[in-house]
Tab-separated table of N, CA, C and O in Angstrom:
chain	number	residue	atom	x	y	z
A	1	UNK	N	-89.037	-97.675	-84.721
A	1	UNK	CA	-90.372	-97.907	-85.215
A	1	UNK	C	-90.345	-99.096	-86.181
A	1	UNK	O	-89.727	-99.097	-87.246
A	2	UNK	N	-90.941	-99.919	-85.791
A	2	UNK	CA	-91.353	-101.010	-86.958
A	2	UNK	C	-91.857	-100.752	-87.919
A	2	UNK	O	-92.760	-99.919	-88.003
A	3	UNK	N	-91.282	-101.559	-89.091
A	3	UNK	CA	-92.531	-101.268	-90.812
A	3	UNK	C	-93.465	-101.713	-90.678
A	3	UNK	O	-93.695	-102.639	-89.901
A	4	UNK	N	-94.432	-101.046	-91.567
A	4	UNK	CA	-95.699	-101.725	-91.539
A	4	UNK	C	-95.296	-102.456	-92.658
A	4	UNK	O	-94.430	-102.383	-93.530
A	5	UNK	N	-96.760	-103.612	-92.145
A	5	UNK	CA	-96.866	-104.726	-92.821
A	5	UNK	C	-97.962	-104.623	-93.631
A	5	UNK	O	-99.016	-104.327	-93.068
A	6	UNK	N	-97.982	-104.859	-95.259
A	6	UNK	CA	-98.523	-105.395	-95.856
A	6	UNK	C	-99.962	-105.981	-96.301
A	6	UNK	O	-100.278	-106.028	-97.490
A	7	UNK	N	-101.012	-106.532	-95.017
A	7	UNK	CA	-101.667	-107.796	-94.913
A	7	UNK	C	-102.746	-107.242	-95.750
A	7	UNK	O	-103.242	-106.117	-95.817
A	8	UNK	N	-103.047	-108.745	-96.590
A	8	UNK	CA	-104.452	-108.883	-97.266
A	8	UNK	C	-105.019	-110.155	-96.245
A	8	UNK	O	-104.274	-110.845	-95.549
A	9	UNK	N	-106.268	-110.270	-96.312
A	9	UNK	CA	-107.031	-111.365	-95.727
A	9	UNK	C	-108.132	-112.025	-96.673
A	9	UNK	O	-109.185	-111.530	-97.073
A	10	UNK	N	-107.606	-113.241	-96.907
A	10	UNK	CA	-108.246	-113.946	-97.774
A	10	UNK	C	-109.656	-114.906	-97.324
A	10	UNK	O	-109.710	-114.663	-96.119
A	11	UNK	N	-110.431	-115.539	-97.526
A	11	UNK	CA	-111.295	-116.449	-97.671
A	11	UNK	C	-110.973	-117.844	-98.246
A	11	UNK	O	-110.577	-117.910	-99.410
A	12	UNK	N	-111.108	-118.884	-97.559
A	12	UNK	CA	-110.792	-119.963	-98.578
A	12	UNK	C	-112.201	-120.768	-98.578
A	12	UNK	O	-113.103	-120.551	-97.769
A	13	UNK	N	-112.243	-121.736	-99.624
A	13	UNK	CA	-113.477	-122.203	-99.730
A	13	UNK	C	-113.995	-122.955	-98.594
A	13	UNK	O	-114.837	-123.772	-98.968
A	14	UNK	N	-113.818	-122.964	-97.522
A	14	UNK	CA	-114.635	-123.225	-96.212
A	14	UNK	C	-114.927	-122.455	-95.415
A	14	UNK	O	-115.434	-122.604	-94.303
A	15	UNK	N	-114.510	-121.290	-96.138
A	15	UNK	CA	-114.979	-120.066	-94.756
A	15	UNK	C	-114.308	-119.411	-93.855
A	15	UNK	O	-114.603	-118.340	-93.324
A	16	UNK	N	-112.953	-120.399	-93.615
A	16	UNK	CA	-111.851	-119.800	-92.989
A	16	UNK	C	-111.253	-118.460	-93.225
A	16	UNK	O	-111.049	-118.359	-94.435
A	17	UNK	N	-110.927	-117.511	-92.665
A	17	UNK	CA	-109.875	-116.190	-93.056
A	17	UNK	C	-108.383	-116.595	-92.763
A	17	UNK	O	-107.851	-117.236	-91.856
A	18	UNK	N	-107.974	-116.033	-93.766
A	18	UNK	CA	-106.548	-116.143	-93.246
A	18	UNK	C	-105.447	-114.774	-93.887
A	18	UNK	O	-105.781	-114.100	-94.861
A	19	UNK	N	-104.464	-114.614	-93.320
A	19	UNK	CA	-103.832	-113.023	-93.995
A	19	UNK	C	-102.491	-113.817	-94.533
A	19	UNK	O	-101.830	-114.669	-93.939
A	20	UNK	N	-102.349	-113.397	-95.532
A	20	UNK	CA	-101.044	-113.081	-96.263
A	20	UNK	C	-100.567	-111.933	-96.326
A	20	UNK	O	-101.292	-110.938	-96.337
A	21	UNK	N	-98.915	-111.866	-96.391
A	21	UNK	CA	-98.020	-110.802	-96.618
A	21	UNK	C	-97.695	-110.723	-97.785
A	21	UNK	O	-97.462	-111.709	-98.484
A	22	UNK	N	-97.601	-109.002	-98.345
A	22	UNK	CA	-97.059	-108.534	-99.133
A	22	UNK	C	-95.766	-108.412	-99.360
A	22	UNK	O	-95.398	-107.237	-99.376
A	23	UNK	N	-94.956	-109.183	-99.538
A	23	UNK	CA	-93.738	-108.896	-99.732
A	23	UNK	C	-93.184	-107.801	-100.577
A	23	UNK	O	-92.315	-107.039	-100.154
A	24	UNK	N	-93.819	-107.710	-102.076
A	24	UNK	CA	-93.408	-107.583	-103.296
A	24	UNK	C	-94.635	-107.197	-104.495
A	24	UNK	O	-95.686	-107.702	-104.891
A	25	UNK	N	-93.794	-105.971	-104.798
A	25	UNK	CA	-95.075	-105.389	-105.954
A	25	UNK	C	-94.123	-105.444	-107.026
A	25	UNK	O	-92.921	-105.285	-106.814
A	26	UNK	N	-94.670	-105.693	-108.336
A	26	UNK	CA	-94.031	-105.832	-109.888
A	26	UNK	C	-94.960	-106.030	-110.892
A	26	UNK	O	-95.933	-106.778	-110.986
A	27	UNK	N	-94.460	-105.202	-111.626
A	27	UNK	CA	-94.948	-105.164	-113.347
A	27	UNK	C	-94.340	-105.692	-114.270
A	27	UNK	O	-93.138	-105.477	-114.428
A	28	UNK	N	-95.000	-106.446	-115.025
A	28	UNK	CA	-94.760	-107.346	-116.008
A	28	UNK	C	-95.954	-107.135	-117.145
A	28	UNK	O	-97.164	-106.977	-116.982
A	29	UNK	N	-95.363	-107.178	-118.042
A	29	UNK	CA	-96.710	-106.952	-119.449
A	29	UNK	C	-97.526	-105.732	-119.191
A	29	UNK	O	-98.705	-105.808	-119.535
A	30	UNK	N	-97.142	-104.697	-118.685
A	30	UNK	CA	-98.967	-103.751	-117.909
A	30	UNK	C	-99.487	-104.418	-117.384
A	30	UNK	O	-100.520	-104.827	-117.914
A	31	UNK	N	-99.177	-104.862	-116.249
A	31	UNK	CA	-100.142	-105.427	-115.450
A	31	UNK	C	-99.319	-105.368	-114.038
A	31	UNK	O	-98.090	-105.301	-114.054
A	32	UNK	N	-100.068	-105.397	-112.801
A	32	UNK	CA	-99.410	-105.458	-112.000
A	32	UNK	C	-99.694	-107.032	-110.778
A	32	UNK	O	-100.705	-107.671	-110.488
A	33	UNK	N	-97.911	-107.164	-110.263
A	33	UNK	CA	-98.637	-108.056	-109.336
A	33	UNK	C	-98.208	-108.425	-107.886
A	33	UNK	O	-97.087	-108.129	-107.474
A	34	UNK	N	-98.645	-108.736	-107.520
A	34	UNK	CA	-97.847	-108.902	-105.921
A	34	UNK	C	-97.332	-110.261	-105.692
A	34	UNK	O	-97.909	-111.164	-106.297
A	35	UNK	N	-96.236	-110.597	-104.839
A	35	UNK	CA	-95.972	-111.468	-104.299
A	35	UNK	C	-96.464	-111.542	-102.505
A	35	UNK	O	-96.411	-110.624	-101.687
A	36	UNK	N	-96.888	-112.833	-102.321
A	36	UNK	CA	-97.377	-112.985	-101.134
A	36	UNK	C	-96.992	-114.488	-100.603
A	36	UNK	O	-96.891	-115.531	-101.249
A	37	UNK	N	-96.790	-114.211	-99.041
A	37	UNK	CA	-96.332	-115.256	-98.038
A	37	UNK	C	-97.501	-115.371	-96.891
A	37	UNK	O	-98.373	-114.554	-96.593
A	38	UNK	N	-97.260	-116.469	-96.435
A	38	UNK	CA	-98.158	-116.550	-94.871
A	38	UNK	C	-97.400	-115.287	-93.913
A	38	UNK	O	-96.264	-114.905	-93.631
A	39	UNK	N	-99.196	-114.836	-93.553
A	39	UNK	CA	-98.710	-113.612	-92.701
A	39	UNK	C	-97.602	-114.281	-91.331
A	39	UNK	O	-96.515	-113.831	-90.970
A	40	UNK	N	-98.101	-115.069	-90.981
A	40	UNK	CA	-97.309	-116.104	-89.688
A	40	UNK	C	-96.305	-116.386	-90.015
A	40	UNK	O	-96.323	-117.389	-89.301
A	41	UNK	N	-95.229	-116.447	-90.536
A	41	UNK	CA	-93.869	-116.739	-90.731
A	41	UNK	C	-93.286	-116.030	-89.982
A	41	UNK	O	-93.797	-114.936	-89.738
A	42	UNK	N	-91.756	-116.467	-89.222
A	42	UNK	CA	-91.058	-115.945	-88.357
A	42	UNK	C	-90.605	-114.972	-89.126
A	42	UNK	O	-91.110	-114.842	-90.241
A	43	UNK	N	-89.323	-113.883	-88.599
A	43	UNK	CA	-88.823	-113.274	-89.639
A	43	UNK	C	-87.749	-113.818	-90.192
A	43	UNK	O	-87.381	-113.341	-91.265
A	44	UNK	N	-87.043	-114.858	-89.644
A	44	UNK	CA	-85.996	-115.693	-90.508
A	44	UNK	C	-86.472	-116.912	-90.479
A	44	UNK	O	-86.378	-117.549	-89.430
A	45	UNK	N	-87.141	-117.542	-91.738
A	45	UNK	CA	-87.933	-119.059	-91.571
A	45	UNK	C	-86.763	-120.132	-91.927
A	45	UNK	O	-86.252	-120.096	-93.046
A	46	UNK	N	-86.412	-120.938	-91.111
A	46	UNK	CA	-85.537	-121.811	-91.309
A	46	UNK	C	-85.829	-122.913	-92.540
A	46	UNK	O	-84.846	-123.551	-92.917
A	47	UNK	N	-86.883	-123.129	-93.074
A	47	UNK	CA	-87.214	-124.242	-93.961
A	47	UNK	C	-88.092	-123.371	-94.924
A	47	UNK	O	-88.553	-122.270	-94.621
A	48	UNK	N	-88.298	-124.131	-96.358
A	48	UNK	CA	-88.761	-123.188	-97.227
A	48	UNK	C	-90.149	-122.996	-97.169
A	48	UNK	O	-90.843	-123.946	-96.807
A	49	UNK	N	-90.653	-121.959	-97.455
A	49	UNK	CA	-91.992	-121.392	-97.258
A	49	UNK	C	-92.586	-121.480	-98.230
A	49	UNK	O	-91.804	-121.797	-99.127
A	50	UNK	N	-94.080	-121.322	-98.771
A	50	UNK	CA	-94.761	-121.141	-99.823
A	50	UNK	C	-95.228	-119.685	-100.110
A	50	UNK	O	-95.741	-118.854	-99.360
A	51	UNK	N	-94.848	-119.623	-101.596
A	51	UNK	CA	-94.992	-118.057	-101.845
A	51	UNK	C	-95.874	-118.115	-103.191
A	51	UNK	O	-95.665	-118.815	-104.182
A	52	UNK	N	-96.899	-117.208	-102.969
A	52	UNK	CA	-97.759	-117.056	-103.774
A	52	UNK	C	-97.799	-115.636	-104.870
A	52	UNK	O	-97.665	-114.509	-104.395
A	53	UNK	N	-97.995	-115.849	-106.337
A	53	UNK	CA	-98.440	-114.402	-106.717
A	53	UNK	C	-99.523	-114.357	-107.594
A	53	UNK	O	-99.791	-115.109	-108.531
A	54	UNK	N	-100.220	-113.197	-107.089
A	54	UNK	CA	-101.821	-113.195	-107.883
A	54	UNK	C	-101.370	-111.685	-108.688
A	54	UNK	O	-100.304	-111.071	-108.728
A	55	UNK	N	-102.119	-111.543	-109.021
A	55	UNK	CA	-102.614	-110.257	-110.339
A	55	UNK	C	-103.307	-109.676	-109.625
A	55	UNK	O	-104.325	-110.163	-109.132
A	56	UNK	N	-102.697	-107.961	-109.329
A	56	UNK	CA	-103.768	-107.429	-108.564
A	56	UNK	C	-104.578	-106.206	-109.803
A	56	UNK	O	-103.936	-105.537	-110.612
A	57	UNK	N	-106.076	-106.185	-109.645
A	57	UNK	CA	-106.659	-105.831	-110.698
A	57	UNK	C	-107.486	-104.877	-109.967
A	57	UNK	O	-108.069	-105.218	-108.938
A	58	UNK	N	-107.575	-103.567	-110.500
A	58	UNK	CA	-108.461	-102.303	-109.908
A	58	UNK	C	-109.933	-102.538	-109.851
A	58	UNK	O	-110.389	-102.662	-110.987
A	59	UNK	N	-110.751	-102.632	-108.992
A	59	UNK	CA	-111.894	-102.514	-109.465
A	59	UNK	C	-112.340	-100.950	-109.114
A	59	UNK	O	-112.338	-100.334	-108.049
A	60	UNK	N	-112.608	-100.685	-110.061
A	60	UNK	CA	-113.128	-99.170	-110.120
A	60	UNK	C	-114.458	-98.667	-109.967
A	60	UNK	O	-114.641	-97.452	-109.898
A	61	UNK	N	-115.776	-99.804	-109.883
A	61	UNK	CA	-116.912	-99.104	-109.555
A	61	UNK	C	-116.724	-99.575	-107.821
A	61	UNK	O	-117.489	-98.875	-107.158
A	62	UNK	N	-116.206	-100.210	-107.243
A	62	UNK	CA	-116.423	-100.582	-105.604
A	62	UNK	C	-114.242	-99.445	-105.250
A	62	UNK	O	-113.647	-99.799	-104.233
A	63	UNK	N	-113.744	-98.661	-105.894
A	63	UNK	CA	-112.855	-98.249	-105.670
A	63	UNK	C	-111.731	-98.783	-104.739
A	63	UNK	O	-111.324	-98.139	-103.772
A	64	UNK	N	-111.116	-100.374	-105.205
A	64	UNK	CA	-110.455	-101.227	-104.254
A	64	UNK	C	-109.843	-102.037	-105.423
A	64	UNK	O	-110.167	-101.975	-106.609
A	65	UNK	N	-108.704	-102.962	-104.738
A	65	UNK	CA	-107.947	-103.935	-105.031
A	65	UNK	C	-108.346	-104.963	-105.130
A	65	UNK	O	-108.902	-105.362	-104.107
A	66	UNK	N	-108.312	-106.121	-106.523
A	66	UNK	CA	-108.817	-107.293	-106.230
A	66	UNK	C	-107.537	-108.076	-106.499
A	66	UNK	O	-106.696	-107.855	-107.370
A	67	UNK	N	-107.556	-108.896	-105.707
A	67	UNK	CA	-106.104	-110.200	-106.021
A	67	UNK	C	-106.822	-111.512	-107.135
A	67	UNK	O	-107.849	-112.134	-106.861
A	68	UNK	N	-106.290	-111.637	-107.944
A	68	UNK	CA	-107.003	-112.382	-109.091
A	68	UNK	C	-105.488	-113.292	-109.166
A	68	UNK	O	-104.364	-112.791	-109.220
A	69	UNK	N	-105.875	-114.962	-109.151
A	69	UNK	CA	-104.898	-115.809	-109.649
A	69	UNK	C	-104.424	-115.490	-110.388
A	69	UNK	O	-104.807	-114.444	-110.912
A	70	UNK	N	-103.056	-116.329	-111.006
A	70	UNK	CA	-102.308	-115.922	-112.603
A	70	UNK	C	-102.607	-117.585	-113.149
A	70	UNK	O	-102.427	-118.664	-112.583
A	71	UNK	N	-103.084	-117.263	-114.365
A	71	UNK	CA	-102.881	-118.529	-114.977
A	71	UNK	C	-101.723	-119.198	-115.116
A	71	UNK	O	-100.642	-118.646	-115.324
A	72	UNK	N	-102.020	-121.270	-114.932
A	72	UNK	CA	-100.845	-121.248	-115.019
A	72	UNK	C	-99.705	-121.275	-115.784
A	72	UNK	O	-98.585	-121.516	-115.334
A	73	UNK	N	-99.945	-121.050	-116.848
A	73	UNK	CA	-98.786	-120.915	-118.384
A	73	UNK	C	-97.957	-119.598	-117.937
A	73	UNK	O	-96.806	-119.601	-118.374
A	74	UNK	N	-98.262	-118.626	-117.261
A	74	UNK	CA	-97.382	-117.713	-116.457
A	74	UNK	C	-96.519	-117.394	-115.431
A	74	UNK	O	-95.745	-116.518	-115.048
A	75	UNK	N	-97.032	-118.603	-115.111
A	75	UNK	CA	-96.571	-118.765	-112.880
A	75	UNK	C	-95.015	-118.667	-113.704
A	75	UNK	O	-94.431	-117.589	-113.811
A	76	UNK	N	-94.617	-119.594	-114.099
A	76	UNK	CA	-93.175	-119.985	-114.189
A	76	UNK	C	-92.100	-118.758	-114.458
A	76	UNK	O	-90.986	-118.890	-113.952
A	77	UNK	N	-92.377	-117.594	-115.215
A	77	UNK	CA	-92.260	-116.351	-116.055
A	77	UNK	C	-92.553	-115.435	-114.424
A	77	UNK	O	-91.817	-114.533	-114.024
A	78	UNK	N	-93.201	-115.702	-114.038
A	78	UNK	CA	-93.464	-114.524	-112.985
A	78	UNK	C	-92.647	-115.096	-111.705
A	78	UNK	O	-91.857	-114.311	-111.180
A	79	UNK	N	-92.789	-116.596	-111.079
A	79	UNK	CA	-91.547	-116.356	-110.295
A	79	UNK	C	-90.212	-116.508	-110.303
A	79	UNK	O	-89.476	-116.617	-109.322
A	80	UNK	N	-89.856	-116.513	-111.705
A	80	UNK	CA	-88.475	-116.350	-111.775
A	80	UNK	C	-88.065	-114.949	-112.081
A	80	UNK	O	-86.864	-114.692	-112.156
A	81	UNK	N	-89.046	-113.934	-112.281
A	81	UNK	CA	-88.878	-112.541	-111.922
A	81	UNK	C	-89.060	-112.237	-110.280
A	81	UNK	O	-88.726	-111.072	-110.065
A	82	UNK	N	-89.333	-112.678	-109.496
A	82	UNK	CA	-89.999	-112.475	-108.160
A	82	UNK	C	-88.745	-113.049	-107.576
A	82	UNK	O	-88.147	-112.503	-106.649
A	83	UNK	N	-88.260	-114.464	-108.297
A	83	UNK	CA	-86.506	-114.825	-107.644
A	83	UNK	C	-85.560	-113.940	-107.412
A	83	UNK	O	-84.896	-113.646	-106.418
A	84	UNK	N	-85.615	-113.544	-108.555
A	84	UNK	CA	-84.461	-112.362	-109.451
A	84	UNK	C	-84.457	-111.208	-108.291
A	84	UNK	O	-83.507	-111.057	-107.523
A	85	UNK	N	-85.903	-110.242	-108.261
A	85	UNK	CA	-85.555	-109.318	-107.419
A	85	UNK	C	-85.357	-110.004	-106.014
A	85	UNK	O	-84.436	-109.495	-105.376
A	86	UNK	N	-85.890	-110.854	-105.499
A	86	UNK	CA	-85.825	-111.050	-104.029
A	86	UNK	C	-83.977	-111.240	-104.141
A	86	UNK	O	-83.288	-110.310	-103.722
A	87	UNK	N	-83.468	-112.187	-104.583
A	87	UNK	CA	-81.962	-112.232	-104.825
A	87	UNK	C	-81.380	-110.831	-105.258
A	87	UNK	O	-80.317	-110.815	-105.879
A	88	UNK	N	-81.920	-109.856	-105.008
A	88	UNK	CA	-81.141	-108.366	-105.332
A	88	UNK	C	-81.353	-107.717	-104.518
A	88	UNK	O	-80.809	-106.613	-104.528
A	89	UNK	N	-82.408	-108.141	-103.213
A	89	UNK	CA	-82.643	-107.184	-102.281
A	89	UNK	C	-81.855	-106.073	-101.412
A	89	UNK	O	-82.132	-104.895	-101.182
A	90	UNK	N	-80.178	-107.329	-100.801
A	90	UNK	CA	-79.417	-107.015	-100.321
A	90	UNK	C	-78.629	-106.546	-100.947
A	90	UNK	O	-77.804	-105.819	-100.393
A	91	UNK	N	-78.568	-106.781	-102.391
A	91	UNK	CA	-77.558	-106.520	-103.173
A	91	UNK	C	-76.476	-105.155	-103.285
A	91	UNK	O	-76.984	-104.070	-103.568
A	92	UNK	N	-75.078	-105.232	-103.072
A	92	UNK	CA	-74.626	-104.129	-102.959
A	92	UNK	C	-73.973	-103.424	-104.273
A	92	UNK	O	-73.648	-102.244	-104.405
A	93	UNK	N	-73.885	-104.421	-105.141
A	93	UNK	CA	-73.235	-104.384	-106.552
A	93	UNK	C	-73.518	-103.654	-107.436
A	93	UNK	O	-74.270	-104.159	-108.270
A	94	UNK	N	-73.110	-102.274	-107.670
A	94	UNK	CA	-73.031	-101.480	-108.858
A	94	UNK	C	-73.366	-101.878	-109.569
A	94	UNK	O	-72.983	-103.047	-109.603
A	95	UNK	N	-74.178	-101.547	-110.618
A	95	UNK	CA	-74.806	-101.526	-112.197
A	95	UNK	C	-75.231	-103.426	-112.373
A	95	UNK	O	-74.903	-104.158	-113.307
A	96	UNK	N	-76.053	-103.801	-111.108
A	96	UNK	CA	-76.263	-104.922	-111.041
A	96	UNK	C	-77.283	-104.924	-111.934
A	96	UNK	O	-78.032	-103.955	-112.059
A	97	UNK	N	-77.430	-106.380	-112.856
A	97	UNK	CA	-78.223	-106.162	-114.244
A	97	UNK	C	-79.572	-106.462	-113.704
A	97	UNK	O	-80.503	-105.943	-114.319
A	98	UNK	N	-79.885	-107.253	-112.597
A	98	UNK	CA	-81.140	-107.540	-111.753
A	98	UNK	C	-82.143	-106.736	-110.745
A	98	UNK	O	-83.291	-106.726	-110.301
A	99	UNK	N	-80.724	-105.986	-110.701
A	99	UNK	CA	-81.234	-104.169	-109.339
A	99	UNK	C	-81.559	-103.567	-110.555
A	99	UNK	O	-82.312	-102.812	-109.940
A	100	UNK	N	-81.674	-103.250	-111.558
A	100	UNK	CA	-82.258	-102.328	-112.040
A	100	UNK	C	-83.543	-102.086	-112.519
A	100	UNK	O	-84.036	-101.054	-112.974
A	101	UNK	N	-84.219	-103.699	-112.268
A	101	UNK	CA	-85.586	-103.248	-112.405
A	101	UNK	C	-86.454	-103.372	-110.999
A	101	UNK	O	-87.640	-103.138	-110.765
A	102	UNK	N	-85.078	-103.964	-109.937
A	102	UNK	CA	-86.215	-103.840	-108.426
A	102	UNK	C	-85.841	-102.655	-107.924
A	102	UNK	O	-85.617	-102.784	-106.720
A	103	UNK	N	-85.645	-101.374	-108.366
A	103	UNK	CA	-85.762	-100.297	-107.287
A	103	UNK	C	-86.714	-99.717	-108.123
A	103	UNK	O	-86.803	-99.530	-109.336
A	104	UNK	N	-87.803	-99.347	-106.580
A	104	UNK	CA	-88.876	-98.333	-107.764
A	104	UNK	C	-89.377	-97.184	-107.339
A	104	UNK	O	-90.078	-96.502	-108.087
């Protein structure tokens, strides 16, 4: 059985839809956020990809998920946490100081 995937579907300012993948959920400050890729990527992309992470924020009177940009004085702070775990994914290493905040 295959995993499921992830997909949000975005809007861009012309109207187009398009889906991104969820790779990656993480907390930082109380807050939570996702990491996201083009849903279309092979599963081993030979050249580097663009990876995005927004702030996902509850809205509680429509009971749903909103993906909200991160400002950018943060980007830098958030994907070098998003490095960190993706570089621990495979990781097999006992009391690895980086695996211990990506298993959840």
């Amino acid at each position: 059985m295959e995993d499921e995937r992830d997909l949000v579907t975005f809007t861009d300012e012309e109207g187009n839809e398009f889906d991104l993948e969820v790779i990656d959920y993480f907390d930082y400050e109380g807050k939570e956020y996702a990491v996201l890729v083009d849903a279309e990527l092979p599963e081993e992309p030979e050249e580097d990809f663009e990876v995005c992470i927004m702030e996902i924020v509850v809205n509680e009177e429509e009971d749903m998920e909103e993906f909200v940009p991160v400002p950018d004085d943060l980007l830098d702070t958030l994907f070098a946490i998003a490095e960190k775990r993706m570089e621990c994914w495979d990781c097999e290493e006992e009391n690895c100081e980086g695996c211990e905040k990506v298993e959840d």
